Amino acid sequence: MSQSPQEEGAINATTARNKLYALVKLVEEEGHATVITKHKVRALLAPLDRFPAARKTDAFPAHVLSTAQRDFGDLVTLAAQGQPQVLLRNTTPVAVLLPADSSSDALSSDTAAHPGAATAGGAVNSQGNKDRGSTPRRLATLGDAIGSVLTDGPAGGPTFGLPGLDAATGGLQRGKLTLVAARPSVGGSLLGLAAARKTALVDHAMVLYAASGPNRDDIFRRIISAETGGEYARLKQGRLTEHEQKVAHQLVQAGDLLMIDDGSDLTAEDIRETAPHMEGLALVVVDRLQTAHSARLPLSGDRLPDASQVLATLARTLHVPVLAIVDSDDPALLGLLDADVMLTLTPTEDPARVQVTVAERDFGTIGSAYLQPDLLHARFLDVGAASLGRADSPAGPGLSVSAGGTAALELAEAALPYTSGGHQGIPAALTHELAAWRAAVANGDQEALKGILPSLLQAAAAVAEMPDTHEGHRLAAALRPYGEPVSADTAASAGQAAAAGAPVHAPADSGQAQENAAEDEEDGEDGLKPGDEEDEPEGHVFPALKILKDAVGRSKMHPISVIRKEERDSGPWPLISEHMDGEPRWVHPDVTATRVPHVRANGKRVRRDKLDVPDSFGEGMLCLIDRNGSFPSACSAVPLAPNKLLHTGPLDAYDKAGAGIYFIDIPEWNRTDMPHPLGRIIDRPDEDGRVWVTTPHIKQLVKLARDNHLAAMPTIHDSWTGKANESLFKPFYEATRKARTELVQVGGDPYKAYKTRLSIALRLLWPKRPAQRSPFWRPDWRMSMVAEASVRHWTVAFKAVQEGHTLVALRNVDQAIFWTPPGTPPSTYRIGTGFGEVKRKFVQAGETILEGDD
C-alpha cells in the first residue's frame, strides 16, 4: 500500500505501542495514518475509510485498545503479512492495522471467510444463541477505558465559541447527545447555529445541520446576520449591503464544511443514515425538536422520545457530538428525552441576560453561564466578556480605550451597521472616524485608538441625535464609556486624557444629555406612582379607574382582572412585551430627519424632529396630523380575551372567535411609501424571524392579505387565545368620550385632571412594579389596546397614501406628517376635537416639529 501525503515518517513498534491511544485519536479526528516498522516489516495504522470492510462485525480479528497495546508487536507482524487487525474502543471499530507495502486488494481473507473465528487478545466474545442469529458482544477492559481517557492533550471537541458557556460545558462531548431546551423566542436555535458556525467556519471541521423547521435559506441568512451584524429581518427580505454580499461570497467559498439537510419529512432515521457517509464529520446539529405535533414535521409531538433515542445511538456509534434543540423547558417532557447533557435557557429579570444551566444525566447540574441575547442579529454574545472594562474597571472608562478593552470592541461592533453601509442616519465624518476605529481595533493598535478618539468625539458632537433605532441606541450607548461627545475646543484635551489613561468626562452642563438618555431608554416603566392605584375621591372631575373597574365588572363573561403572581412566570405571560404595541417609528427614506434641541415653556430641555424634504417632492408644506384620544378611542372595540389564555398552538387560520397572542413570520412588505404594518414589532424578531403579535395586528394582516397588499397571510406557528370580546372596554370608552366633549371646552385644570386619570387607569392594566396594588394585571389587555390604536393610526394614513397623498413620517399612535399643498390636509382625516378626529397644523420643511397639545 503506497504511503499517502497524510502519513508522516515511520516510527518503530515500541514507540507506537507507548503512544497508541494518541495515534488512534489522530486517526479518528484527523484521518492521520502512521507507518509502523518492526525489524524488516511495515504496517499502517489507518482510518477505517482506508479499508471499509473493517467496519463489518467479526469480519477480521478485532482487539480492544488495552489488549492491542499489550500485543502490539504481534499485531504489527500479522498486519504486515496481509492480515488486517481492527482496533476497538469498547465495541466500536476506530482504526485498522494494514500492510504498508501492498494493496488492500491483496489482503488475506482467511479470517473474513470465518467470522466466527476467535479474536486475539483480551476481547471477550459472548456466543449467545447461535440458532437465533445473535451477534457476539465485546466487552472492554478497564485498561482500555483508562487508556482512552489518558490521551495526550485536551479532548478538543467542538465548542460554541462563547467562552463562558464553553467553560461551563467543557465543550460538546463526543459520543453524547446534548439537548438545548428553551421556550420559543428565547433563542435556543441560536446555540445550535453558534456551534455549527464555530466548528465549520473557525475550526474548519465538517458539520451536518439537520433542519426540521427552518430551511437552508433561513440558516444562511442567520449566519450572514451573525457574522456581519446585519439585521436578520432585513436579510429575510433579500436586502443585503455591499459588505454583507462580500461576506456571503466568502462563506460560499468556505461553506463546504457545513452541510444542511432541510428536506421534507426529515426524520431521526434519515439523519442516522446520512451521517456515516460524511467524511470527517465533527458535529451533528438537529434544529429542532418541536413539542407541538405537526403532520408536516416528523420530529414533533409524541415522536420525540423515540427520535432522541435514535440520535443518542447515532452519537455513540459515530463517536461525534449530537446537539439537538427542543422548543420547551418543561421538565416532564425533557425527562422523556433522556439526553446525556442538558442545556436549559432561562430568561432573567434583566432582558440583556439569559441563564444557561448545564446538567448531566448522572450528576445533575454541573454549571451555569450567562449569555446576552442579540436576536436582531441571530446570535448570542458572551456576558462575561461584555462586563469587563466597564463597571469592573477601577480606573474608570478611560482605560477602555485599549484595543483589547471590551468597550473598544463594543464600539467597533456598534459601528459596523453604519461603516458597512447597511444603515444611514449619521454624518459621513462620523462614519469615517468609526471606520478608522474599527480598523485600529482589528489591528490591536492602541496608539491609533488614542489618536482617533478626539476626532471621533468631535464628529459625534456634531450629531444632534443618533438615529431612533436599535442600532442608533447601541451606538450611542457604546460611545458613553468615553464621555459625552465633545466640541472642537475640548477634543484635544480629551485625546490627551485618553492617551494618559484618564477618564474622559462629559461637559459640565449635562442636563440635556440626561434628557436625551431618558428618551433613548427602552420602554419598561409604567409611569405610575404609589397611590395611583387608589380610586378617585368623590366628586372627582373624571373617576377613570372607577369607571374602568365597573365596565369590566359588568361583563357577563366574568373576566379575570388579575393573573395570580405564581402564574406570571409561565404560560403566555413571559412572551408579552411592550414592543407588541406595533407603534410606527418611521420617516420616509428620502426625507432627512434630525433631532434638534428644544426648550419647553417650563424650561425642560428636550429633543424634537426637524424634517428636510427633497426637491423631488415638489412644492408643498408639512401637514402635521395629531389624532385625538387614540388610546380611549381604541377601547371602543378592541378584541380581548376576558378570561384565561389557553395554549392553542399552531393555527391553520385566524379564528375570529378567539383573541390573544400569535407567533407569526414577519410578512414581507416592499412598499417604501408606508412603514411596515407591524411597526416596531419587526425590530425584535426571534432567531427564525418570527414575532409575537396581538389580535388587532392579526386582524390587520388578514385584511391586508385579503386586499392583496400582502402576498399571503403569514403562518401562525403558535398561539395563546381565549374567547374574544370586543365590548369589554366599551362602557369605559363611552364615558370617556362624553367627559371629553364637556371638558375639552372647559380646558384648564379640569381637562388636565381628566387626561391624567384617564392615562393612569389605562396604565394600571399592566403595572410593572411588584409593589403596585393595581386592580388589574392583564398585559394582554394593555398591549392589545395599544396595538388597536396603532393599527387604526396606520390604517387611516394608508388610506391617505392610497389616495395619492405623500406620507413623510408616522410616529407613535397619533402623529402623522404629510407633504401637501398649503391648507389641504388629506381628506381621509376628519378635523375636529372629538374622538376619531384630528387637529392639523402646517409648517415649512426644516422647522422644528413640536409635540401636540392634546
Coordinates of C-alpha atoms in Angstrom, one line a residue, residues 548 580-581 583 627-640 694-697 699 725-737 740 754 758 762 765 780-796 812-814 830 834-837 854:
L548 CA -62.9 51.1 34.1
M580 CA -46.0 44.2 20.8
D581 CA -47.7 47.6 20.5
E583 CA -46.2 51.7 17.2
R627 CA -55.1 62.3 16.5
N628 CA -57.4 62.9 19.4
G629 CA -57.6 60.4 22.2
S630 CA -56.0 57.4 20.4
F631 CA -56.0 55.1 23.4
P632 CA -59.5 55.7 24.7
S633 CA -60.8 55.6 21.1
A634 CA -59.2 52.1 20.7
C635 CA -61.3 51.0 23.7
S636 CA -64.5 51.2 21.7
A637 CA -63.9 47.8 20.0
V638 CA -60.6 46.3 21.0
P639 CA -60.7 42.4 20.7
L640 CA -59.8 40.9 24.1
T694 CA -51.8 40.6 19.5
T695 CA -55.2 40.2 17.9
P696 CA -55.5 43.7 16.4
H697 CA -52.4 43.1 14.2
K699 CA -56.9 41.2 12.0
N725 CA -65.0 40.0 23.3
E726 CA -64.8 43.4 21.6
S727 CA -67.1 45.3 24.1
L728 CA -65.3 44.7 27.4
F729 CA -64.0 48.3 27.5
K730 CA -66.9 49.9 25.5
P731 CA -68.6 51.4 28.6
F732 CA -65.3 53.0 29.6
Y733 CA -65.0 54.4 26.1
E734 CA -68.5 55.8 26.1
A735 CA -67.9 57.6 29.5
T736 CA -64.5 58.9 28.4
R737 CA -65.9 60.3 25.1
R740 CA -64.1 64.8 26.9
Y754 CA -59.3 64.3 33.1
L758 CA -57.5 58.6 32.0
L762 CA -55.2 52.5 31.2
L765 CA -54.0 47.4 33.2
D780 CA -52.5 41.2 27.1
W781 CA -55.4 43.7 27.6
R782 CA -52.9 46.6 27.8
M783 CA -50.9 45.7 24.7
S784 CA -54.0 44.8 22.7
M785 CA -55.4 48.2 23.4
V786 CA -52.2 50.0 22.4
A787 CA -52.0 47.8 19.3
E788 CA -55.5 48.6 18.3
A789 CA -54.6 52.3 18.5
S790 CA -51.5 51.7 16.4
V791 CA -53.5 49.7 13.8
R792 CA -56.1 52.5 13.4
H793 CA -53.4 55.1 13.1
W794 CA -51.6 53.2 10.4
T795 CA -54.8 52.3 8.5
V796 CA -56.0 55.9 8.1
N812 CA -46.4 56.6 17.9
V813 CA -50.2 56.2 17.8
D814 CA -51.2 59.8 17.0
R830 CA -61.9 64.4 10.0
G834 CA -63.8 64.6 19.2
F835 CA -62.5 61.0 19.4
G836 CA -61.6 59.7 15.9
E837 CA -61.0 63.3 14.7
D854 CA -54.0 67.4 23.3

